Short mmCIF file of C-alpha atoms in Angstrom, two decimals:
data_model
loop_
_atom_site.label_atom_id
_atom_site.label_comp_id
_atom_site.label_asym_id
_atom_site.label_seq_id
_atom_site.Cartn_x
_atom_site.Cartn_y
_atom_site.Cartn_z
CA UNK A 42 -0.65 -18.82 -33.32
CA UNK A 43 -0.94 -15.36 -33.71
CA UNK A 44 -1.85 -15.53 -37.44
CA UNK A 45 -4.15 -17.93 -37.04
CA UNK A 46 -6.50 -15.86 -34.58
CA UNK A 47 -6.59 -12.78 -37.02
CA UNK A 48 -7.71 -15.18 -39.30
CA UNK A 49 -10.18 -16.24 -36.87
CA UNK A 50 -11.11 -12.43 -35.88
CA UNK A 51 -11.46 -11.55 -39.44
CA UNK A 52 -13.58 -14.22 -40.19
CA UNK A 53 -16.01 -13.20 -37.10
CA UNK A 54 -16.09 -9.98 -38.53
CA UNK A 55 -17.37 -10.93 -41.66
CA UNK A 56 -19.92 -13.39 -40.62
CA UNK A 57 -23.26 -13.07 -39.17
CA UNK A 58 -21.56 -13.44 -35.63
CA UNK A 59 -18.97 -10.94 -36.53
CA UNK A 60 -21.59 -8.57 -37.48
CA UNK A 61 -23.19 -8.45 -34.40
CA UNK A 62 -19.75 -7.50 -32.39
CA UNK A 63 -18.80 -10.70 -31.07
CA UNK A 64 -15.35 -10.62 -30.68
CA UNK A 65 -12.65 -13.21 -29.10
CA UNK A 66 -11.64 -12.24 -26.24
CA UNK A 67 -10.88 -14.43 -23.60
CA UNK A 68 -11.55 -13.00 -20.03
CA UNK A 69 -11.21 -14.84 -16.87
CA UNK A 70 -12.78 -16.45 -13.83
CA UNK A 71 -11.61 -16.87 -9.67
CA UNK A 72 -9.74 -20.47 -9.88
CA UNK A 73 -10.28 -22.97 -7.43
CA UNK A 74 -8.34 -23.55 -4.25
CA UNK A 75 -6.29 -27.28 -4.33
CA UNK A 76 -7.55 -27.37 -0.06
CA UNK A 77 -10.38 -25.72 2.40
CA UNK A 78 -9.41 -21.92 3.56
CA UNK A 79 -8.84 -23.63 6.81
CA UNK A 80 -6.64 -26.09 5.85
CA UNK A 81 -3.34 -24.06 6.10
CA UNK A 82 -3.73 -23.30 9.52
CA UNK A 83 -2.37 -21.96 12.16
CA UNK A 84 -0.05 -21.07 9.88
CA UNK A 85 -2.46 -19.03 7.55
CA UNK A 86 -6.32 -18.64 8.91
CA UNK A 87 -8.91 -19.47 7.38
CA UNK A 88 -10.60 -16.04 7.97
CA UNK A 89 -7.68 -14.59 6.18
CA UNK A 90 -7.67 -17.35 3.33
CA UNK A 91 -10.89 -16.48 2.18
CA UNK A 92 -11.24 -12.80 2.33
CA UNK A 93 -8.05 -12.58 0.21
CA UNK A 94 -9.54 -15.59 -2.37
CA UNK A 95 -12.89 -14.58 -2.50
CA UNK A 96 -12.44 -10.80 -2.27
CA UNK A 97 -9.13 -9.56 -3.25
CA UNK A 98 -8.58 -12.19 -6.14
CA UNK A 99 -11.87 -11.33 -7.29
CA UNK A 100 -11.40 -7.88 -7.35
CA UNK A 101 -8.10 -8.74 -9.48
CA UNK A 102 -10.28 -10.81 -12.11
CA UNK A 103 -13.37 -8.57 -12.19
CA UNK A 104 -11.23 -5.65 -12.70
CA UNK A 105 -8.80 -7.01 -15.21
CA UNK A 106 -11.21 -8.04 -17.36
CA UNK A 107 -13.23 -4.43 -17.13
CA UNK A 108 -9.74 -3.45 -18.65
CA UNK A 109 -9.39 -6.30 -20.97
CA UNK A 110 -12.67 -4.94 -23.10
CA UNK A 111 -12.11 -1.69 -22.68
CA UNK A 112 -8.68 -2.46 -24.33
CA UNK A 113 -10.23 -5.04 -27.19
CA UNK A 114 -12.59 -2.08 -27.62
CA UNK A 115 -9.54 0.46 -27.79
CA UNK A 116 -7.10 -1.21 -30.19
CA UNK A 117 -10.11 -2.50 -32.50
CA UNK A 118 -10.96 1.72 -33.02
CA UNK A 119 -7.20 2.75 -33.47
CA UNK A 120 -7.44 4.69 -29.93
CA UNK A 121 -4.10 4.69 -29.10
CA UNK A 122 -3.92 6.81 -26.42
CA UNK A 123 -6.77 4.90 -24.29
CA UNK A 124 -4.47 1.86 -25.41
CA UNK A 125 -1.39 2.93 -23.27
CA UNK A 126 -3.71 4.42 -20.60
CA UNK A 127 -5.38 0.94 -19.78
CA UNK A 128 -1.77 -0.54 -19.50
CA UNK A 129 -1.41 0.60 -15.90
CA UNK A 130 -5.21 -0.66 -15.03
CA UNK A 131 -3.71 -4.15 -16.78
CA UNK A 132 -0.45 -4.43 -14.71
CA UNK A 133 -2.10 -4.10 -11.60
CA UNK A 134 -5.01 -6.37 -12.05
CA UNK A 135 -3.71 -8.63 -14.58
CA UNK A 136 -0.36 -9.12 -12.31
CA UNK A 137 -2.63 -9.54 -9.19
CA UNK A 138 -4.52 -11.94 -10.62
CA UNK A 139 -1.44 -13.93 -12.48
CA UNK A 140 0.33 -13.33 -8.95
CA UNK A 141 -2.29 -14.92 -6.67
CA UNK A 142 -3.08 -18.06 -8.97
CA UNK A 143 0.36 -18.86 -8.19
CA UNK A 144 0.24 -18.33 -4.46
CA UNK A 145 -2.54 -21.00 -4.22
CA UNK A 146 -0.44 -23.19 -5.81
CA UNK A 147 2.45 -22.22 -3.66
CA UNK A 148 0.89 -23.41 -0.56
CA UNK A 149 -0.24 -26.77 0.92
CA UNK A 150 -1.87 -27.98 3.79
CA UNK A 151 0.70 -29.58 6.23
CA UNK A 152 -0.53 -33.18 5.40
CA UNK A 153 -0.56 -32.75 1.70
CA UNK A 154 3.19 -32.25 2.03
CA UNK A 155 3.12 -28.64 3.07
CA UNK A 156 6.54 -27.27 4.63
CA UNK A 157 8.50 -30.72 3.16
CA UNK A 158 11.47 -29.58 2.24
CA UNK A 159 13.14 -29.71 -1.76
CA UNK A 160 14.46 -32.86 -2.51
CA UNK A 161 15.73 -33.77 -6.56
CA UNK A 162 17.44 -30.91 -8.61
CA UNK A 163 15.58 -28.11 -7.00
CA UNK A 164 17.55 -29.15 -3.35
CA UNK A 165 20.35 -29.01 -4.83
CA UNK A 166 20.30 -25.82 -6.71
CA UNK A 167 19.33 -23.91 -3.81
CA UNK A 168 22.83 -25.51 -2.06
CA UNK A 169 24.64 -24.29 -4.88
CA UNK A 170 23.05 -20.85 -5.57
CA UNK A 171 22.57 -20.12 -1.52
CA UNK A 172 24.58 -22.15 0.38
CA UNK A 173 21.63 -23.66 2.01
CA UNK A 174 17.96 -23.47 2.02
CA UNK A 175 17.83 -22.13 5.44
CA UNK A 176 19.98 -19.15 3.86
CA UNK A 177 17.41 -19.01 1.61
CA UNK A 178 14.86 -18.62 4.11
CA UNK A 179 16.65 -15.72 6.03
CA UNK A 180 17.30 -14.04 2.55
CA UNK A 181 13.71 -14.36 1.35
CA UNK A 182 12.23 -13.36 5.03
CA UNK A 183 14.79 -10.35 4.82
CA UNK A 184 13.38 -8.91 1.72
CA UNK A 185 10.05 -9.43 2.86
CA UNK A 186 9.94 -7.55 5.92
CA UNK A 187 12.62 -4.46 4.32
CA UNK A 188 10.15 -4.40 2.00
CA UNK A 189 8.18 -1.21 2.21
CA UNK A 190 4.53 -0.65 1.20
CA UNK A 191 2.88 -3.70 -0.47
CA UNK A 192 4.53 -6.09 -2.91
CA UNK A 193 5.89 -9.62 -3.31
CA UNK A 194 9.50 -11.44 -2.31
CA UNK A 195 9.86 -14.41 -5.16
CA UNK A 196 12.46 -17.37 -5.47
CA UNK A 197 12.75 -17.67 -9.38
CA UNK A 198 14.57 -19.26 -12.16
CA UNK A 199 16.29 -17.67 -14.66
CA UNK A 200 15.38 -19.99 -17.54
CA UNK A 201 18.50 -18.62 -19.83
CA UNK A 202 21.50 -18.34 -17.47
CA UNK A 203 19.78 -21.33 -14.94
CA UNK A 204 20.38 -20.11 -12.08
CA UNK A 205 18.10 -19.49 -9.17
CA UNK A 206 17.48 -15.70 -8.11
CA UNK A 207 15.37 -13.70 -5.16
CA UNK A 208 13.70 -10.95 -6.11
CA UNK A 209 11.06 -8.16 -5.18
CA UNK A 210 8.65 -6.74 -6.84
CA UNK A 211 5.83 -4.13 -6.01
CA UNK A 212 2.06 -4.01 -6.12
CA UNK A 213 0.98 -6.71 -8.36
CA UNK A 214 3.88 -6.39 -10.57
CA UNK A 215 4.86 -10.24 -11.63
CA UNK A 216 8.31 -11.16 -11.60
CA UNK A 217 8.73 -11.02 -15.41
CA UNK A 218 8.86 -7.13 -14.66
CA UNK A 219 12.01 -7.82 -13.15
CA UNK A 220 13.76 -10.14 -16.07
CA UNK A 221 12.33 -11.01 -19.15
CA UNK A 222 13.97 -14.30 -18.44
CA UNK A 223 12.56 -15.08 -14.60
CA UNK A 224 10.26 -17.63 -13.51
CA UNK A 225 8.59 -17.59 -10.40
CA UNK A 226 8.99 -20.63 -8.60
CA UNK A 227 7.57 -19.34 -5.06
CA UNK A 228 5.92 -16.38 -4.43
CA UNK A 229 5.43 -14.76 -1.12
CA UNK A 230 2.27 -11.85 -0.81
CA UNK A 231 3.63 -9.32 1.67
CA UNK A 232 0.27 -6.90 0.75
CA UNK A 233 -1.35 -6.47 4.34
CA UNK A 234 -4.26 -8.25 3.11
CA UNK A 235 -2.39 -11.54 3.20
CA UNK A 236 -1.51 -11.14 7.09
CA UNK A 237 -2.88 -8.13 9.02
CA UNK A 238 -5.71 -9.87 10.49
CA UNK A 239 -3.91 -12.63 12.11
CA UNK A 240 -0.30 -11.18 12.44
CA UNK A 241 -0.91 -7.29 12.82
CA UNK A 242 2.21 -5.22 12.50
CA UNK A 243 4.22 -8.47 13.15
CA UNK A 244 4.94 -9.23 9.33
CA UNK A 245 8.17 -11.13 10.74
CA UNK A 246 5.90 -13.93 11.75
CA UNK A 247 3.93 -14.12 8.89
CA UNK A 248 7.16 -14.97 6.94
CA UNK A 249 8.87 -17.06 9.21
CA UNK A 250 5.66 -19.54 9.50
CA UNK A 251 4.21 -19.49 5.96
CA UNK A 252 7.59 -21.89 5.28
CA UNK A 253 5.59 -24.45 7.22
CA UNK A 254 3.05 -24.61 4.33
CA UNK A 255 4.93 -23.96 1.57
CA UNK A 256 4.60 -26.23 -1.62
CA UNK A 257 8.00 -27.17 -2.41
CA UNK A 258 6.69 -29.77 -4.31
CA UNK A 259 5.02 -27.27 -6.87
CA UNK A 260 8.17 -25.30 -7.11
CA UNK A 261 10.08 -28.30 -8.08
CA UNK A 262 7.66 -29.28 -11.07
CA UNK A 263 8.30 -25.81 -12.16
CA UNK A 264 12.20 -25.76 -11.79
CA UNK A 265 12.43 -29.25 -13.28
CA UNK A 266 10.39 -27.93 -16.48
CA UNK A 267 12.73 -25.11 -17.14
CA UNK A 268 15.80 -27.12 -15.95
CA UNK A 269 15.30 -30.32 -17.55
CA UNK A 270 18.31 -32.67 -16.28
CA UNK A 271 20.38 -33.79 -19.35
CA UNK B 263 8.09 27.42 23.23
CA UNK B 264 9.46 24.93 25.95
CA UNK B 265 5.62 24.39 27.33
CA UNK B 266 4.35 23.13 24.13
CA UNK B 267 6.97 21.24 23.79
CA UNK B 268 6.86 18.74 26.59
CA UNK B 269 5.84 15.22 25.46
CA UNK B 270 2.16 13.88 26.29
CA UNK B 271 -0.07 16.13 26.11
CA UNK B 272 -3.54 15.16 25.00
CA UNK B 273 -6.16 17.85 25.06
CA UNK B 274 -7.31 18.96 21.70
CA UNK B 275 -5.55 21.56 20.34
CA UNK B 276 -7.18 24.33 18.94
CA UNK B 277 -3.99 24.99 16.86
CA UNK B 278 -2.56 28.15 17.28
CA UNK B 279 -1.00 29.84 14.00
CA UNK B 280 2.38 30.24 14.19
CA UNK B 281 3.57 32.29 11.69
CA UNK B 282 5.95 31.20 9.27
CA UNK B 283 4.71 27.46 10.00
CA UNK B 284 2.93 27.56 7.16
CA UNK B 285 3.08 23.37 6.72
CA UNK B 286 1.69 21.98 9.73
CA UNK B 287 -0.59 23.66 12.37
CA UNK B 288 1.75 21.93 14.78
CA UNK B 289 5.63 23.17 13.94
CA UNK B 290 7.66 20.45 13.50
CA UNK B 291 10.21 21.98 15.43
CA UNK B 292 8.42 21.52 18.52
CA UNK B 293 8.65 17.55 18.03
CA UNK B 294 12.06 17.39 19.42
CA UNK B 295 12.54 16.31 22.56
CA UNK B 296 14.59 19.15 24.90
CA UNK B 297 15.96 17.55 28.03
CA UNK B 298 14.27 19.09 30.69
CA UNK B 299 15.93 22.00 32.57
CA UNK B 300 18.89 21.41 30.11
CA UNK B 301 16.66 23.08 26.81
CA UNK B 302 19.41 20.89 24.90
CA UNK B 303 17.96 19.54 21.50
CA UNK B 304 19.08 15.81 21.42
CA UNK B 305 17.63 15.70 17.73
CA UNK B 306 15.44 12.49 17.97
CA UNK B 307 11.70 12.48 17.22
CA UNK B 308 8.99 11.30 19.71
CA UNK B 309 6.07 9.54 18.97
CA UNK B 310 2.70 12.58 19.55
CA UNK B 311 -0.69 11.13 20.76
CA UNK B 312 -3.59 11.91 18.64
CA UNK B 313 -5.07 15.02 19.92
CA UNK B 314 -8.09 12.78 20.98
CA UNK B 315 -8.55 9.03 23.26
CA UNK B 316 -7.49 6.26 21.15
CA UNK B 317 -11.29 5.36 21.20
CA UNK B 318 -12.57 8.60 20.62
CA UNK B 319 -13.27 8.01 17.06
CA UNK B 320 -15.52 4.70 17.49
CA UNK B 321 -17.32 3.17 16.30
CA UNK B 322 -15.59 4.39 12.73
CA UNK B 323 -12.51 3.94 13.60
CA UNK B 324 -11.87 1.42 16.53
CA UNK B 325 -9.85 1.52 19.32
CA UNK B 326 -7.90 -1.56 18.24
CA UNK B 327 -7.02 0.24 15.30
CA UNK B 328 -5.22 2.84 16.79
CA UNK B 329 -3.67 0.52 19.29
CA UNK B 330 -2.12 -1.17 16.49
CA UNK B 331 -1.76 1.91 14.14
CA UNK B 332 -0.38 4.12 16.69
CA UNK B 333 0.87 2.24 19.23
CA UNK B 334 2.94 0.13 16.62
CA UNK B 335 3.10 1.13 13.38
CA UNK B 336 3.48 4.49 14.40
CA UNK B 337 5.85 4.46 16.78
CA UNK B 338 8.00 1.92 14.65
CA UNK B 339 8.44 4.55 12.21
CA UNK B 340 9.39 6.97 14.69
CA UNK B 341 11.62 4.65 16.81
CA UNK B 342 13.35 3.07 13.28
CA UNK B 343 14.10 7.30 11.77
CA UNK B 344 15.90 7.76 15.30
CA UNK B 345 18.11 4.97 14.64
CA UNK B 346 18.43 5.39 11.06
CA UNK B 347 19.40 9.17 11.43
CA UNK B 348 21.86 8.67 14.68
CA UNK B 349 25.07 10.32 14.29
CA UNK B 350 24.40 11.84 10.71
CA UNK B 351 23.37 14.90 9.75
CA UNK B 352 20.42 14.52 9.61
CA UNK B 353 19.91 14.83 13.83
CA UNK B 354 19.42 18.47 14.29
CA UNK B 355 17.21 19.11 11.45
CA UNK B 356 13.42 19.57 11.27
CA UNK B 357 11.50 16.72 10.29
CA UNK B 358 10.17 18.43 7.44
CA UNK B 359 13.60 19.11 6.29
CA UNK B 360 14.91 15.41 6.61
CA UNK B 361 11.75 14.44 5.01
CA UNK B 362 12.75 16.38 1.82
CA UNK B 363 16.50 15.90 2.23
CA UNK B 364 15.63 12.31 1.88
CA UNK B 365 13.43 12.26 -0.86
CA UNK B 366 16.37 13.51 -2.50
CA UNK B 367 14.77 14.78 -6.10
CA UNK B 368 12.36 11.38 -5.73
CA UNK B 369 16.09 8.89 -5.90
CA UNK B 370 14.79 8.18 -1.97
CA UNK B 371 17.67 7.74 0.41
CA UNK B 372 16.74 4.67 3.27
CA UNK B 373 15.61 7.24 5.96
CA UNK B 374 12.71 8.86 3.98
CA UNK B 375 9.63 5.87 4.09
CA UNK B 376 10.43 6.35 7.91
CA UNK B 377 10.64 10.16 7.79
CA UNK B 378 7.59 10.55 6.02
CA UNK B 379 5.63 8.39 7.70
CA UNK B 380 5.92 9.68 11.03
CA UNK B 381 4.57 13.37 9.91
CA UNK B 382 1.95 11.54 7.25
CA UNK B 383 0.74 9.69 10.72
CA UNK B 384 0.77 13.02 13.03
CA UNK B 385 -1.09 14.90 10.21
CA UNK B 386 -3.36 12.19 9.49
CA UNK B 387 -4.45 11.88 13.22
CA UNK B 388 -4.78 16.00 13.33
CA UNK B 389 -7.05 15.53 10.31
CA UNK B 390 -9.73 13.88 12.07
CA UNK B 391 -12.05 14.25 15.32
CA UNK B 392 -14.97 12.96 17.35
CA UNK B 393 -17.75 14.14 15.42
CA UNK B 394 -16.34 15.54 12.60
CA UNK B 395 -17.23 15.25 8.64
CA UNK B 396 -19.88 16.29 7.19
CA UNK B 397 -19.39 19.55 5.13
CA UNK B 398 -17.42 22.92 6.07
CA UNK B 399 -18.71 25.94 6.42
CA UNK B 400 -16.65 29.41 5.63
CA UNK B 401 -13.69 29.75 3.42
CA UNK B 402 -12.59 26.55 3.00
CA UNK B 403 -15.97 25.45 1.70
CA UNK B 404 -15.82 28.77 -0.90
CA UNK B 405 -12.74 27.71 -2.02
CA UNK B 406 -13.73 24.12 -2.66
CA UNK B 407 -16.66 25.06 -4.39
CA UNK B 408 -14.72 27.67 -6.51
CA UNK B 409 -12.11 24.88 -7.15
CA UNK B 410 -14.09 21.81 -7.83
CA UNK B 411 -17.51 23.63 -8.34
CA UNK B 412 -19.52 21.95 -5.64
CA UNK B 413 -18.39 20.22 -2.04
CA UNK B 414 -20.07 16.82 -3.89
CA UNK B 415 -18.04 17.16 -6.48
CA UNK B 416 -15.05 18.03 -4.19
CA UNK B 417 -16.07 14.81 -2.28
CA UNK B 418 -16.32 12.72 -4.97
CA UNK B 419 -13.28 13.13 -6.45
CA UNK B 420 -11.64 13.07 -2.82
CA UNK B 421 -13.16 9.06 -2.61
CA UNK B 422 -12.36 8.68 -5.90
CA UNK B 423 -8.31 9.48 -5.22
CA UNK B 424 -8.34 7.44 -2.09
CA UNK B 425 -9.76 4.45 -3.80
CA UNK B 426 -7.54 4.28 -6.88
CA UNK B 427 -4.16 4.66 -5.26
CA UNK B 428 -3.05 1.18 -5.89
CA UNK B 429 -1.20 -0.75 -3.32
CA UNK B 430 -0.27 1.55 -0.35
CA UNK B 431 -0.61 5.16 -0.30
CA UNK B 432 -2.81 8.75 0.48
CA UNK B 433 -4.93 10.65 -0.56
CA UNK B 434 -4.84 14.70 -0.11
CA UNK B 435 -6.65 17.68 -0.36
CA UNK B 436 -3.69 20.38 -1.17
CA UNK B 437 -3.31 24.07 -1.90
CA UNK B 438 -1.23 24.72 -4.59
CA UNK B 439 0.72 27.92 -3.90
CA UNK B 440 1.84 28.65 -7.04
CA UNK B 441 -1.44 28.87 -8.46
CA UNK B 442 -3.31 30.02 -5.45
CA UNK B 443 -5.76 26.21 -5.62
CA UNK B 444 -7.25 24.05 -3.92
CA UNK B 445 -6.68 20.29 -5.41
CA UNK B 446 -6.98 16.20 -4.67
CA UNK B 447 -3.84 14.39 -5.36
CA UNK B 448 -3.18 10.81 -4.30
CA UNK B 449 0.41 9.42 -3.61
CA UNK B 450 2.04 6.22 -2.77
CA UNK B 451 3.82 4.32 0.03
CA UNK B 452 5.23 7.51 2.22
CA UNK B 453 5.20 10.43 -0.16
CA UNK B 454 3.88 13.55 0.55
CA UNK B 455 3.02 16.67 -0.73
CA UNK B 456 5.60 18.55 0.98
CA UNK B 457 8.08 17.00 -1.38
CA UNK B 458 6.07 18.66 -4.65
CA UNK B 459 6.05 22.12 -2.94
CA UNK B 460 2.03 21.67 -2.23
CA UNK B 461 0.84 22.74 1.25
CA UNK B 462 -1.18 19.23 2.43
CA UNK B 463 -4.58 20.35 4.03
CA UNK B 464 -6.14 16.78 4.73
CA UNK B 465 -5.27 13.55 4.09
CA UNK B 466 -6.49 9.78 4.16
CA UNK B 467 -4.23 6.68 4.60
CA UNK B 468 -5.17 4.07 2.24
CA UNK B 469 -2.43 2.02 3.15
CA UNK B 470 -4.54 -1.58 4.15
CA UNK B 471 -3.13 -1.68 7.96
CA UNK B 472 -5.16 1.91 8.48
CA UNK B 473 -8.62 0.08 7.61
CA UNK B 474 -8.04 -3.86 7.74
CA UNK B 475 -9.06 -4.23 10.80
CA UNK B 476 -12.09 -2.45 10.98
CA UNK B 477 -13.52 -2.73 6.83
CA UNK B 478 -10.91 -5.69 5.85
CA UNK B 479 -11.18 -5.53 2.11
CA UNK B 480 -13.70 -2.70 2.04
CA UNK B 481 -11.87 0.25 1.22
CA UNK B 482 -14.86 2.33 -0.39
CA UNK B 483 -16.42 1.99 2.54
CA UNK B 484 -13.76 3.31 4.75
CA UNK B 485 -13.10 6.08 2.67
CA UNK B 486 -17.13 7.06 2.73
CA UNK B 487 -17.36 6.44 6.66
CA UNK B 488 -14.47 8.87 7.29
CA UNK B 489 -15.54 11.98 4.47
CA UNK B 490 -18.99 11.47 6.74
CA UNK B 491 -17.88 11.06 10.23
CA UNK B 492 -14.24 11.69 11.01
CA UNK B 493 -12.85 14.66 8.69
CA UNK B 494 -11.91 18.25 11.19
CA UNK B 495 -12.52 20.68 8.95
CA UNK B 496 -11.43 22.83 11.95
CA UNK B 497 -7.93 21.00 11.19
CA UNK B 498 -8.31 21.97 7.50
CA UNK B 499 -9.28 25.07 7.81
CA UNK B 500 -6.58 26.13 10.20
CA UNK B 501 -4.00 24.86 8.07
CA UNK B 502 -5.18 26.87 5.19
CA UNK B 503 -5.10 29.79 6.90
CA UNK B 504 -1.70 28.86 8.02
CA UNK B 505 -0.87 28.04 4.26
CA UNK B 506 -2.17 31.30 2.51
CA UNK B 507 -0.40 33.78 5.74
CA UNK B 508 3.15 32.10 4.68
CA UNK B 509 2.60 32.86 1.24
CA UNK B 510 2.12 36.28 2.28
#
């Protein structure tokens, strides 16, 4: 894959195209939501559903791929020092916006399954690895509220060792930051942005009612992909 | 001592220098409570009032938002150090002091987010007023133009620090002892610039619950609205007085 789009770069560069500068880079646009902004309420309100799509997300995309050609433009002059000065710039938007396409997918309305609990192999590792998934819950909700500034509480897979983990991470970082090996399954925004306006100070409540649209049906196409039953 | 150190009071302080106080214009010391008649420290912090109505600084800042930022965020901090400190070491000590014991070289021990927070909140409420911003007059403003080589500049770069700090933070204006200047540093979550031996002058909290309310996503604008209308540059002032009499 990766010799196959120098090949492709080098022959832009040589051809009329590649004279004038046109280079492949792939940059990125705000995806869709699967349901309406109000559609997870009360759990989530609208209000709050699209400031943080249509503003923060946004500001993710727009600003990740500032940094995206300011890095093609970097590497393709040999400016290595602007290279590892863009990485921060990268992390933060390119993890917010890798972070919040999840999210979407992590909730659902109510009557589009929303809140249904894990049935197949996904139940069942969360028995084994927790005890139950209530003890998941109360583990998840913990880390959320202890967790101090702005960040993200995830349930992931560890796609080597197969075995379910909760983690943290802060800012934007993605879970990845915290094992090479970790995929998210569920993520849960604990920014401000995704509560203050409804929930104020009360970030408990936030956590304990965004389980009633969470999309345990997405998490379990994701678990059964990395955990394919034998 | 014991007069300015009953709980409640809310006129506007026109900060007294105390010397030796060289980090606050209000000394720490005085936040402890002293049982009355008994003038027995019982080593836990209260929660100060602005110097100022909680809707003194509409329609920039709301009234909501202090009820919220204040009354809860605020006081959680202060309420959760008192537990988190009871029966350690740490009771007796100046806030200040607990705030750098806990940073602990930057490997932060649990009581520090809490710590820090309650004096970033008291400082950040002492660095604004009704009818402030604008631009200083006297030495603050010929230091800042010495130091950044015009108040614009000063400004912009100010905005420009508040904006950036990703995620949760502040944004200062600082003079560094050491090399006798002024200078805009930004931090995140709770540190401070006591903890890298800078004397804080003003500050801005960029963390989201300080502006969500009132500018929801629009932190630019927040930032602009308080450089024009809520900075004291009495507050600012004072405290670099304060700041260049300790290094003295």
């Amino acid at each position: 894959m990766a010799i196959r789009n120098l090949l492709t770069r080098k022959t832009l560069a040589t051809s009329p195209l590649g004279m004038l500068g046109f280079r492949s880079l792939k940059t990125f646009s705000l995806p869709d939501l699967p349901y309406d902004y109000g559609a997870l309420e009360p759990a989530i309100s609208g209000e709050i559903m699209q400031l943080h799509h249509q503003k923060h997300h946004q500001t993710y995309i727009t600003n990740y791929n500032k940094a995206l050609e300011q890095l093609d433009d970097a590497m393709s002059k040999g400016d290595a020092s602007t290279v590892v000065k863009l990485q921060s710039a990268i992390k933060f938007n390119g993890g917010g916006h890798v972070n919040h396409s999840i999210f979407w997918k992590n909730l659902a309305p109510i009557r589009e399954g929303g809140g249904e609990p894990p049935k197949g192999s996904l139940g069942w590792a969360i028995d084994n690895n927790f005890g139950s998934l209530e003890t998941l819950i109360q583990k998840m909700n913990a880390e959320g509220a202890a967790l101090q500034g702005s960040g993200w509480v995830w349930l992931g897979v560890d796609k080597e060792l197969k075995h379910l983990v909760v983690e943290s991470t802060g800012n934007q970082d993605p879970l990845v930051t915290k094992g090479p090996s970790l995929i998210p399954l569920l993520g849960i925004d604990v920014w401000e942005h995704a509560y203050y306006l409804q929930y104020k100070n009360v970030k408990p409540d936030y956590l304990k009612n965004i389980w009633k649209v969470m999309n345990w049906k997405y998490a379990s196409d994701v678990y059964d992909k990395e955990c394919p039953e034998s | 001592m014991v007069a300015i150190a009953v709980a409640g009071i809310t006129t506007p302080l026109t900060f007294p220098l105390f010397p030796g106080f060289r980090r606050s214009s209000r000394s720490s010391q005085l936040r402890m409570s002293q049982k009355a008649g008994h003038g027995v420290i019982t080593g836990k912090f209260e929660l100060r009032p602005p110097p100022y109505p909680l809707d003194a600084l509409e329609p920039h800042m709301s009234r909501s938002t202090f009820e919220y930022h204040w009354g809860k965020h605020h006081r959680a901090y202060v309420d959760n150090l008192n537990k988190q400190i009871a029966g350690t070491e740490l009771t007796g000590k100046t806030l200040e002091d607990v705030i750098v014991a806990t940073y602990n070289s930057g490997n932060l021990l649990p009581p520090f987010n809490n710590a820090a927070q309650v004096w970033n909140h008291d400082f950040f409420w002492e660095s604004m007023k009704p009818g402030g911003g604008g631009k200083p007059s006297g030495e603050i403003l010929d230091l800042i133009n010495r130091d950044f080589g015009s108040f614009e500049e000063f400004a912009k770069e100010f905005k420009t620090a508040a904006a950036t700090q990703f995620g949760s933070g502040w944004a200062w204006l600082v003079y560094k002892d050491k090399d006798k200047k002024l200078a805009v540093v930004q931090s995140p979550n709770a540190v401070n610039p006591l903890v890298l031996d800078q004397v804080p002058l003003l500050t801005v909290d960029v963390w989201e619950h300080a502006y969500y309310l009132d500018y929801q996503n629009r932190r630019p604008d927040y930032i602009s609205i308080f450089m024009e209308n809520l900075v004291s540059w009495d507050s600012v002032s004072s405290r670099l007085e304060s700041a260049k009499a300790g290094a003295a």
